[in-house]
Coordinates of C-alpha atoms and ligand atoms in Angstrom, one line a residue:
X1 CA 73.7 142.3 118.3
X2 CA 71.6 144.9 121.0
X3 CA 68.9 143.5 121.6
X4 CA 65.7 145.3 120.0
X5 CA 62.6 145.1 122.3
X6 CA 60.2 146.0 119.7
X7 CA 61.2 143.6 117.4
X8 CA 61.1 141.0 120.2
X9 CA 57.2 142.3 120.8
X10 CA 56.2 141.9 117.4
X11 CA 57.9 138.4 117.6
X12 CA 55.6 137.2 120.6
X13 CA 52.0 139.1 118.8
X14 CA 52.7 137.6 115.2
X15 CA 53.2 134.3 117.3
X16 CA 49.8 134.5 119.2
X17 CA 48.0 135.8 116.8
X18 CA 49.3 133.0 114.4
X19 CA 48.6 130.8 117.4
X20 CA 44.7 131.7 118.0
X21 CA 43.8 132.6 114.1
X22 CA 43.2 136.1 115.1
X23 CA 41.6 138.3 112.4
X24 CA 44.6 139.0 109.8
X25 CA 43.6 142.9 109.5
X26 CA 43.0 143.1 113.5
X27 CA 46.8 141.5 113.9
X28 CA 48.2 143.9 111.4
X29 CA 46.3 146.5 113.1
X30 CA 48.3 145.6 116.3
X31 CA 51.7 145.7 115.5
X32 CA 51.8 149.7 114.9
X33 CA 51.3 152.0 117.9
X34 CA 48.2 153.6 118.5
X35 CA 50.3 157.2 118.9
X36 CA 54.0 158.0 120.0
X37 CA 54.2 161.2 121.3
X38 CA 58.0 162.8 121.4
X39 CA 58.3 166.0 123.4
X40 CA 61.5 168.2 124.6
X41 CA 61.8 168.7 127.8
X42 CA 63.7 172.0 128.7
X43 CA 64.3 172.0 132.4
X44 CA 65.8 175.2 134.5
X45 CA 69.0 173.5 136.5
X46 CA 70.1 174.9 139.4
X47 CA 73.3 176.2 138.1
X48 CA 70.9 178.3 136.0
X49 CA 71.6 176.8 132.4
X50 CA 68.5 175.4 130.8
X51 CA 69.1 172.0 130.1
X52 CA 66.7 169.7 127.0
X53 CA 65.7 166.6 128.1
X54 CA 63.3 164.0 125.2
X55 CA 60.8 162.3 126.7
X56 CA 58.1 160.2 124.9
X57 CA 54.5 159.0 126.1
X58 CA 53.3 156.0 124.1
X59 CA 49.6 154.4 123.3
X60 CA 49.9 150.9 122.0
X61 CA 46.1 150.2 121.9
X62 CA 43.2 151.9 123.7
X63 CA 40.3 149.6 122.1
X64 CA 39.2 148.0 125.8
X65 CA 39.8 151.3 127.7
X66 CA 41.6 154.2 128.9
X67 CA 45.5 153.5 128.3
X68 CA 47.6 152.6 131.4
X69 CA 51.3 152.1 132.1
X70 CA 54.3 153.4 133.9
X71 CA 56.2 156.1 133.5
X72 CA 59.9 156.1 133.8
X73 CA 63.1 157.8 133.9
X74 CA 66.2 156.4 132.6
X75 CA 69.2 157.5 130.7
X76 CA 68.7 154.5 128.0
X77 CA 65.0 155.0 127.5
X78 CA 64.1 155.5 123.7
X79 CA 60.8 155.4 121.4
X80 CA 61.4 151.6 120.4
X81 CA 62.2 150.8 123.9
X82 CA 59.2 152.5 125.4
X83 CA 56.6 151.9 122.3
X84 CA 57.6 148.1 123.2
X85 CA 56.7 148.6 126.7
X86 CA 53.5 150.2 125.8
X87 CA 52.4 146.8 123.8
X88 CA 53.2 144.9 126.3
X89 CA 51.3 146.8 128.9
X90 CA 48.0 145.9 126.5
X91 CA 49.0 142.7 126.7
X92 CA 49.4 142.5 130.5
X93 CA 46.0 144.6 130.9
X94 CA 44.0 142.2 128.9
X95 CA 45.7 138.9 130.7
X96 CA 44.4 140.5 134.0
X97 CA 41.5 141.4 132.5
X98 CA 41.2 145.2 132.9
X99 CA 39.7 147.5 131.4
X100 CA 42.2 149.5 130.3
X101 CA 44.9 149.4 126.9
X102 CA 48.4 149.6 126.7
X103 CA 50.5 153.1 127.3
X104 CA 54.0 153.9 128.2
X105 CA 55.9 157.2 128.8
X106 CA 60.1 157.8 129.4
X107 CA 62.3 161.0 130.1
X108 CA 65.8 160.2 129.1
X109 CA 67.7 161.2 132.0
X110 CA 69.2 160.0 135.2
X111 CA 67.5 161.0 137.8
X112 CA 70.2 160.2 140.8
X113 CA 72.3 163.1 138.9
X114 CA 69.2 165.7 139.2
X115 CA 68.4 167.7 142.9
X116 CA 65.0 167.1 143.8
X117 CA 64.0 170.9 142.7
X118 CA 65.4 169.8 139.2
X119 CA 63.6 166.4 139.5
X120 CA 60.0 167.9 140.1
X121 CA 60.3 170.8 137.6
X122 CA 61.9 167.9 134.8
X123 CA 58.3 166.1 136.1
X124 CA 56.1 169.2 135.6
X125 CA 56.8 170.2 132.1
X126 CA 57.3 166.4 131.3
X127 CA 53.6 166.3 132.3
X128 CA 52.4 169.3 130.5
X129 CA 54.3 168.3 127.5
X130 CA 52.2 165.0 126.9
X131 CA 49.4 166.5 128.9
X132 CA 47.3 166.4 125.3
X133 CA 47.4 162.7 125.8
X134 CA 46.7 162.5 129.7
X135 CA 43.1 161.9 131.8
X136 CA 41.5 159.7 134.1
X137 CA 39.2 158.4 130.6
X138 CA 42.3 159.0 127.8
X139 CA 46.0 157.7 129.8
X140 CA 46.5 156.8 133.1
X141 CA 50.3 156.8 134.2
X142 CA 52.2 155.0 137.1
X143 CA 55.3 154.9 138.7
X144 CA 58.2 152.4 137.2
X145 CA 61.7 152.7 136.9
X146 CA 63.2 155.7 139.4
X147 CA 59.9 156.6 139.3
X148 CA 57.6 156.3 142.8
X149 CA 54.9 158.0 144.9
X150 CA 56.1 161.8 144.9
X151 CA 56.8 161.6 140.8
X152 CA 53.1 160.8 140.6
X153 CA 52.1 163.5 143.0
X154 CA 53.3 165.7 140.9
X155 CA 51.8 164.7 137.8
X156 CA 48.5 164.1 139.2
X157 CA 48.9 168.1 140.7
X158 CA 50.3 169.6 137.6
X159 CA 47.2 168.0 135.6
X160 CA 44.9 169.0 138.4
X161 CA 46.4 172.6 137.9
X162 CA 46.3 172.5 134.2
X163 CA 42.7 171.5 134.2
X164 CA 41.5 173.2 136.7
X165 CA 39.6 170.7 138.5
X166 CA 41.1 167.9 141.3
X167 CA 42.1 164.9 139.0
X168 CA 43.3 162.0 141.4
X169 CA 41.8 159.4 138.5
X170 CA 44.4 161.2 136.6
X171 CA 47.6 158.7 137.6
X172 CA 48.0 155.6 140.4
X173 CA 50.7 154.7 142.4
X174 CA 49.6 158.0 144.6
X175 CA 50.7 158.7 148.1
X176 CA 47.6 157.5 150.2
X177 CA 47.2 161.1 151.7
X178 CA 45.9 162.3 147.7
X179 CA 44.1 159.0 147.4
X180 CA 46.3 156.4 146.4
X181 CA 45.3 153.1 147.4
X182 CA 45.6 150.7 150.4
X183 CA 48.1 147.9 149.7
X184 CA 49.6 148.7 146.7
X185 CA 52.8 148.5 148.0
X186 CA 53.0 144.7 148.4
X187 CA 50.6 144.4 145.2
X188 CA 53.2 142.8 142.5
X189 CA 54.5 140.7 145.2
X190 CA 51.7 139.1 146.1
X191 CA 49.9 138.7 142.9
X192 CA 53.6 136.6 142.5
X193 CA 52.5 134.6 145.3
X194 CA 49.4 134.1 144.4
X195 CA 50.5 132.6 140.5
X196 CA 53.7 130.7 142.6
X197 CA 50.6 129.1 144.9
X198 CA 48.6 128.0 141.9
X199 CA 51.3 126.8 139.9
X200 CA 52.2 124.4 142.7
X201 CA 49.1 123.2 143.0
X202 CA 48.7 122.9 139.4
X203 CA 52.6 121.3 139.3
X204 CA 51.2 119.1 142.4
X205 CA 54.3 119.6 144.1
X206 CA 54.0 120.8 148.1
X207 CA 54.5 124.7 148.6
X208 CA 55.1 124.4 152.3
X209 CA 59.3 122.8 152.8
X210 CA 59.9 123.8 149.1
X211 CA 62.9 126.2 148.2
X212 CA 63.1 129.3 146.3
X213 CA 65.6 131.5 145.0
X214 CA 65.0 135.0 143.8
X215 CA 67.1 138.1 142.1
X216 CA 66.1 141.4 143.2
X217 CA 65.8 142.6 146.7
X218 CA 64.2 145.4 145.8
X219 CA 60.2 146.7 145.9
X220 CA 59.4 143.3 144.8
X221 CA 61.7 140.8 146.0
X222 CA 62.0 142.3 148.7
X223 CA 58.3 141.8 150.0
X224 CA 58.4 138.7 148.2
X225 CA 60.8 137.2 150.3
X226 CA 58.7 138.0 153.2
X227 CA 55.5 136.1 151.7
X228 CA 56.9 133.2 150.5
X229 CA 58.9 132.6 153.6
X230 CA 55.4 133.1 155.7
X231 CA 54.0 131.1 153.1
X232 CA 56.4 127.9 154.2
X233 CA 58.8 128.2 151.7
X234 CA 62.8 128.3 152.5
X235 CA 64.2 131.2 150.4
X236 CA 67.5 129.6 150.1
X237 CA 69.4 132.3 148.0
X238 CA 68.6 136.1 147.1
X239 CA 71.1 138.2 144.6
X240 CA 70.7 141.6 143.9
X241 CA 73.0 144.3 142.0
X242 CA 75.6 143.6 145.3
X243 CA 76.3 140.0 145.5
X244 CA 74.1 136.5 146.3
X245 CA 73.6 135.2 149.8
X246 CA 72.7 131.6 150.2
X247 CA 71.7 129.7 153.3
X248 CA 69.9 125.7 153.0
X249 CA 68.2 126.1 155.6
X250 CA 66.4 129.5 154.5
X251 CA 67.2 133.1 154.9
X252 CA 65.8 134.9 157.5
X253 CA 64.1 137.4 155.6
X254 CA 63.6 140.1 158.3
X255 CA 67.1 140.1 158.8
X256 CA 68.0 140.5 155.6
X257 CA 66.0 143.2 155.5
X258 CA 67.5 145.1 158.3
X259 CA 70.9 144.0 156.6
X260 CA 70.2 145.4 153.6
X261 CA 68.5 148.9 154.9
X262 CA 71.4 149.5 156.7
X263 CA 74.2 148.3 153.4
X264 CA 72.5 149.3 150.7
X265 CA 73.0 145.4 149.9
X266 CA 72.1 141.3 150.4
X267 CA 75.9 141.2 150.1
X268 CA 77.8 140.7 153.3
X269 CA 74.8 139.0 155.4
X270 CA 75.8 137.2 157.9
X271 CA 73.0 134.5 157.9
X272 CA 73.9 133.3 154.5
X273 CA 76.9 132.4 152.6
X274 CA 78.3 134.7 149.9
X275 CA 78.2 132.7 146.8
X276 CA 78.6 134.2 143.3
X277 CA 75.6 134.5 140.9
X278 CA 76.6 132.9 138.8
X279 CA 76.4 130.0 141.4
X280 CA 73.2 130.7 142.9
X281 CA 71.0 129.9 139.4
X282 CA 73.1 126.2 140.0
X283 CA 71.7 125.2 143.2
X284 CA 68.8 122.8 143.6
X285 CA 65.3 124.4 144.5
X286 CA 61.9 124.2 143.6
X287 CA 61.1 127.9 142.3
X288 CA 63.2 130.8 140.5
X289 CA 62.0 134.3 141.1
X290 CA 63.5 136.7 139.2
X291 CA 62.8 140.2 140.0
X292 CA 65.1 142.6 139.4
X293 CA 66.5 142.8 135.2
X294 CA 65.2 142.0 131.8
X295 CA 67.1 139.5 130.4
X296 CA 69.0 137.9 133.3
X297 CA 68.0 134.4 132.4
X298 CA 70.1 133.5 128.9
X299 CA 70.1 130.5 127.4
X300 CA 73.3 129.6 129.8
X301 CA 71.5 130.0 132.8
X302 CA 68.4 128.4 131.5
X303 CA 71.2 125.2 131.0
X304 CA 72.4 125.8 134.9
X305 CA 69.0 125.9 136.5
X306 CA 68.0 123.2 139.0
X307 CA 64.5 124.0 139.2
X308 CA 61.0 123.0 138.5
X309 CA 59.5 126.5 138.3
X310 CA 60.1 130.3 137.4
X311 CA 57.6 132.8 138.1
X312 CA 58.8 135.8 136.5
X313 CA 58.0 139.0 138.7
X314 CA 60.5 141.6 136.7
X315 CA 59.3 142.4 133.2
X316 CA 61.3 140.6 130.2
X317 CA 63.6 138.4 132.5
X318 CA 64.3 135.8 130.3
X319 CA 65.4 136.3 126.7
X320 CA 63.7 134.4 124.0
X321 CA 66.5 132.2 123.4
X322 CA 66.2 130.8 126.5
X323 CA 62.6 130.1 126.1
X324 CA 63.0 126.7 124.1
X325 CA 66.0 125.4 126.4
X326 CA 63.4 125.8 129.3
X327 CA 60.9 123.9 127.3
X328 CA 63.2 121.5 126.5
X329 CA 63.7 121.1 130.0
X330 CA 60.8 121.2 131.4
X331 CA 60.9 123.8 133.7
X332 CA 57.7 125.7 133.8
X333 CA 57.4 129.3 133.2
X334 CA 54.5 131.7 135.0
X335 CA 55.5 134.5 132.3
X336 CA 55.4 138.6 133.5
X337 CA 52.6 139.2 131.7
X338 CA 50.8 137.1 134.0
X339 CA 53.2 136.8 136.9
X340 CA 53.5 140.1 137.7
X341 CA 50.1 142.2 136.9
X342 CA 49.5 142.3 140.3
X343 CA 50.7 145.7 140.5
X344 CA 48.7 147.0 137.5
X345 CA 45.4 145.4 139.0
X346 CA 46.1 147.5 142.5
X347 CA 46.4 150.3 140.0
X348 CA 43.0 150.0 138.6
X349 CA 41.6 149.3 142.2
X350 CA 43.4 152.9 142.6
X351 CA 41.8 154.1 139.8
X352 CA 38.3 153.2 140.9
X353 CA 38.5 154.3 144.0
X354 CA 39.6 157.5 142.7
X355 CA 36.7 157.8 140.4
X356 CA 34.4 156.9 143.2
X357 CA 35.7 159.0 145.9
X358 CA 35.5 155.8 148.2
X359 CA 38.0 154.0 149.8
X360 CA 38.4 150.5 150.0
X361 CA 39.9 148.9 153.4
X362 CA 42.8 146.8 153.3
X363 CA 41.3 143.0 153.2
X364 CA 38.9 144.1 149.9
X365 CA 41.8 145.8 148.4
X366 CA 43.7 142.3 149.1
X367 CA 40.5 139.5 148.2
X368 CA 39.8 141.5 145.2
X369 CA 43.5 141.2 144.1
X370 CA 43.7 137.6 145.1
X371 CA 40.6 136.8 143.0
X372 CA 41.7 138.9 140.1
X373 CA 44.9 137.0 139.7
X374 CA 43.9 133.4 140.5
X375 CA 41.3 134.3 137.2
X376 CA 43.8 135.0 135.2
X377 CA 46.4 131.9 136.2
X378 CA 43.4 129.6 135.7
X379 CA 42.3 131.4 132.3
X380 CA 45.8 131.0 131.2
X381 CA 46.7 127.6 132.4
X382 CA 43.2 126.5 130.9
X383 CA 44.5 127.7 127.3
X384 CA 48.0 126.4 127.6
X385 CA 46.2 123.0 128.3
X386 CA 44.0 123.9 125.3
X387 CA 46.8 124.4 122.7
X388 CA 49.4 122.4 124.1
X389 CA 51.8 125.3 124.2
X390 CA 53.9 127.2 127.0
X391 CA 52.2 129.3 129.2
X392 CA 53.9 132.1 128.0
X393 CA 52.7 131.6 124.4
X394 CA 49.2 130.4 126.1
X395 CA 49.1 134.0 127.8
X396 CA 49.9 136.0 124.5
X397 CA 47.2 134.3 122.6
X398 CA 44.8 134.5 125.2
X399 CA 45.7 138.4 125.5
X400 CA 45.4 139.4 122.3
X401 CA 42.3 137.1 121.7
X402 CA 40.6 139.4 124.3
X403 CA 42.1 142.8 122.5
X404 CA 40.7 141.4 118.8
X405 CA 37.7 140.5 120.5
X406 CA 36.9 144.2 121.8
X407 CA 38.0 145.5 118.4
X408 CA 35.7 143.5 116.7
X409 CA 32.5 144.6 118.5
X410 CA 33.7 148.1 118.3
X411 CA 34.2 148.0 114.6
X412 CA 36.8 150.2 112.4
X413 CA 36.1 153.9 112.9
X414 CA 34.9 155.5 110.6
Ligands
LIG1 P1 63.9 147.9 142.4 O1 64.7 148.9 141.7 O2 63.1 148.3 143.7 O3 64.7 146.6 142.7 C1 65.6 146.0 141.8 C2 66.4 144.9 142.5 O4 67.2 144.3 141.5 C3 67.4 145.5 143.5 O5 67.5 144.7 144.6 C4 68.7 145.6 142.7 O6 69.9 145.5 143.6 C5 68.6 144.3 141.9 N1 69.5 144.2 140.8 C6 69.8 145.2 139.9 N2 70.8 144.8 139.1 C7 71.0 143.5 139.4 C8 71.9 142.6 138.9 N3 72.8 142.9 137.9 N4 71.9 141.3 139.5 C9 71.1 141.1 140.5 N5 70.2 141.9 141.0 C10 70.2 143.2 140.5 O7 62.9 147.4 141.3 P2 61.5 146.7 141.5 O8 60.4 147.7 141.5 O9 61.6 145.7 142.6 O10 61.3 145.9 140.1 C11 62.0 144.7 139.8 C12 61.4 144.1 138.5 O11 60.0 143.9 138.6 C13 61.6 145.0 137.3 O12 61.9 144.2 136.1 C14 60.3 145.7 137.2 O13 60.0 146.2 135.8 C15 59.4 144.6 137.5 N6 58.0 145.0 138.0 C16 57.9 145.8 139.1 C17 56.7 146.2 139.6 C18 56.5 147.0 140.8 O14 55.4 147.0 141.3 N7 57.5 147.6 141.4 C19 55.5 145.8 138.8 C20 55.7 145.0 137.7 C21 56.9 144.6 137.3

C-alpha cells in the first residue's frame, strides 16, 4: 500500500498527545490544518505555450508564531504530502523552541526539465499566487527540495515588489548579498553533530575512534562527513543515489569530496571499496546517519544494522515499522524532528537578523546554534527519561506539549 504521510502524522500527534494527556479539544484542534491554499500556476514556456502548474502553500498551526517551512518543487508533491510536512514543521519548531508554527508550500513540477527563465517565472507567479498567505509576521518560506538560494531571491524580490517596500524578513535561506545569514550552509549538519556529540555522551560511549556510516552525500552529508571526521570519528562508509564506498580505516572526506564534484558521485572512489547498500547498513559501527531519503530505513534494514546509534539528519528516514524493531534492539534513535532543526534555527537567526537590519558574525551565528540545539537534545532526553519512552515519542510529546501550551494562554478566538 503507498505510503500516506498524513496519516503517518496523525499517527505520531494522536500518540503524543495520548502520551502527555494533552487537552482533548486542543489535540483534535491539531490534526486539521490551519489553511491549505491550492493555486494554478500558469507559466509562459519558452516554446511559447502556456503551460499550468498546481502548487499548494500550507499552515499547520500558527499559535506560537509566524508560520515557517520550505518550499519545494517536485513532480510528486501533493496537498496530503505537503499538509504533512507543514505539521511536522510545527512540530520541529516547537522541539527547537522557536517562535514560529508550522507551514509548507510545493509546485508540482520538475524543475531539471524547466530553463532557468522558465524556473524563475514558475517562482514568481508561484509567489504571487500564495502571496495572500506570505510576510515576515504571517509565513516565512525556505528553500527544500530543488529548491536553494536563487528560488528564495526571487520570492523575497517578487514580495518586495508586490508590496512595495524591501521585505528580506519575508523568506530565509537568502543569498548573503540580500541578507541571508552567515553559516547557514553547514547549519543542519552541525546541529547533527551537535545531537551525535550529546547522545554519546549521554550513551557514554567515546566519540573520538568511533565509526559512522552515513547515506547522502549531498548539502548535508556532505558537510557532515567533514565534521564528524574533524570531530575524531572514522566515517567508514557513505552511499548516495550512485553506489556506497567503504573504507575501515575512514574515508578521507576531502577527497571524496573532490571525487564526487568532479563524478557527480561517492561511487568509483578510489579510497574506499565499492560495496552495495544493501551491505553498507551490515557493517559494524557506532553511528548511522541517514541523510538523503524518507523511508530508507525499513524494518529489514532496522534487522541488518550493526549499530548503537542513528541520528536522523533527512526528514522521515525511517518508517514506522521499523521503529519497534529498533526498540527492540536497542539502538537509539536522535529522531529528525530533533536531529535535524539545525537548519530551521539558522533560519530564524536569518529571520532576526533580517528584522533587525544587523548582522551577526560567524562564531555568534555558530554558539547561538550550538546552544539552541544542545537545549533541545537535553529537553528531550530529559522527557524520554521522564516517560520511559523513545526519544522519538519523548520529542512529539514534548512538541506538542509546548504547542497546547501556547494555545491555551491564547484561548479560542472568538
Ligand atoms: P541533497 O539533494 O543535497 O542530497 C541528497 C543526497 O542523497 C545525495 O547525495 C543523493 O545522491 C543521495 N541519495 C538520493 N537518493 C539516494 C538513494 N536511493 N540511496 C542513497 N542515497 C541517495 O539533499 P539534502 O539537502 O542533503 O537533504 C538530505 C535530507 O536531509 C533530506 O531528507 C532533507 O529533507 C533533509 N534535511 C535537509 C536540510 C537542509 O538544510 N538541506 C534540513 C533539514 C532536513
Amino acid at each position: 500500500m503507498p505510503r500516506d504521510p498524513w496519516a503517518e502524522v496523525l499517527e505520531r500527534i494522536d500518540d503524543a498527545a495520548k502520551l502527555t494527556g494533552v487537552d482533548p479539544d486542543i489535540h483534535r484542534l491539531l490534526r486539521h490544518p490551519k489553511r491549505v491554499l491550492e493555486v494554478s500556476v500558469p507559466v509562459r514556456m519558452d516554446d511559447g505555450r502556456v503551460e499550468v502548474f498546481l502548487g499548494w502553500r500550507v499552515h499547520h498551526d500558527t499559535t506560537r508564531g509566524p508560520a515557517k517551512g520550505g518550499i519545494r518543487f517536485h513532480p510528486d508533491v501533493d496537498a496530503n504530502e505537503v499538509t504533512a510536512l507543514a505539521a511536522n514543521m510545527t512540530l520541529k519548531t516547537a522541539v527547537a523552541d522557536l517562535p514560529f508554527g508550522g507551514a509548507k508550500g510545493g509546485v508540482r513540477c520538475d524543475p531539471r526539465q524547466l530553463s532557468l527563465h522558465e524556473l524563475e517565472r514558475l517562482t514568481r507567479r508561484y509567489a504571487w499566487e500564495i502571496m495572500p498567505l506570505l510576510g515576515p509576521d504571517k509565513d516565512v518560506p525556505a528553500p527544500d527540495v530543488n529548491t536553494d538560494g536563487r528560488v528564495m531571491a526571487w520570492l523575497m524580490d517578487t514580495i518586495s515588489m508586490a508590496q512595495g517596500v524591501d521585505m528580506p524578513g519575508a523568506v530565509t535561506g537568502k543569498p548573503l548579498a540580500i541578507g541571508g545569514t552567515r553559516a547557514h550552509a553547514g547549519a543542519t549538519s552541525s546541529g547533527v553533530v551537535v545531537c551525535t556529540r550529546a547522545a554519546f555522551a549521554a550513551l557514554d560511549i567515546p566519540l573520538v575512534g568511533s565509526r559512522a556510516i552515513i547515506q547522502g552525500f549531498g548539502k548535508v552529508g556532505g558537510p557532515l562527513a567533514f565534521l564528524l571526521a574533524s570531530a575524531g570519528m572514522r566515517v567508514v562508509a557513505v552511499s548516495d543515489v550512485g553506489g556506497a564506498v567503504a573504507n575501515a580505516g575512514g574515508l578521507d572526506p576531502f577527497a571524496l569530496s573532490d571525487h564526487v564534484d568532479a563524478t557527480g558521485s561517492v561511487a568509483g572512489f578510489a579510497g574506499g571499496e565499492a560495496i552495495d547498500e544493501a551491505d553498507m547498513w551490515g557493517l559494524e559501527c557506532e553511528l548511522v546517519v541517514p541523510a538523503a531519503l524518507a523511508d530508507a530505513i525499513t524494518p529489514e534494514v532496522a534487522e541488518r544494522l550493526q549499530t548503537k546509534l542513528i541520528v536522523e539528519a533527512a526528514n522521515g528516514p525511517t518508517t514506522t515499522d521499523a521503529d519497534p524493531v529498533l526498540e527492540r534492539r536497542s539502538i537509539t534513535v536522535v529522531p529528525d524532528i530533533l536531529a535535524n532543526g539545525g537548519g530551521v534555527t539558522a533560519s530564524y537567526f536569518e529571520w532576526a537578523q533580517s528584522r533587525q537590519g544587523y548582522a551577526w558574525d560567524e562564531e555568534t551565528v555558530a554558539l547561538r546554534l550550538r546552544r539552541r540545539m544542545e537545549e533541545a537534545f537535553t529537553a528531550v532526553w530529559a522527557k524520554s527519561d521522564a516517560l520511559s519512552v523513545s526519544l522519538r515519542r519523548a520529542a512529539f510529546g514534548l512538541a506538542i506539549e509546548r504547542v497546547a501550551e501556547a494555545i491555551a494562554a491564547r484561548g479560542l478566538f472568538p
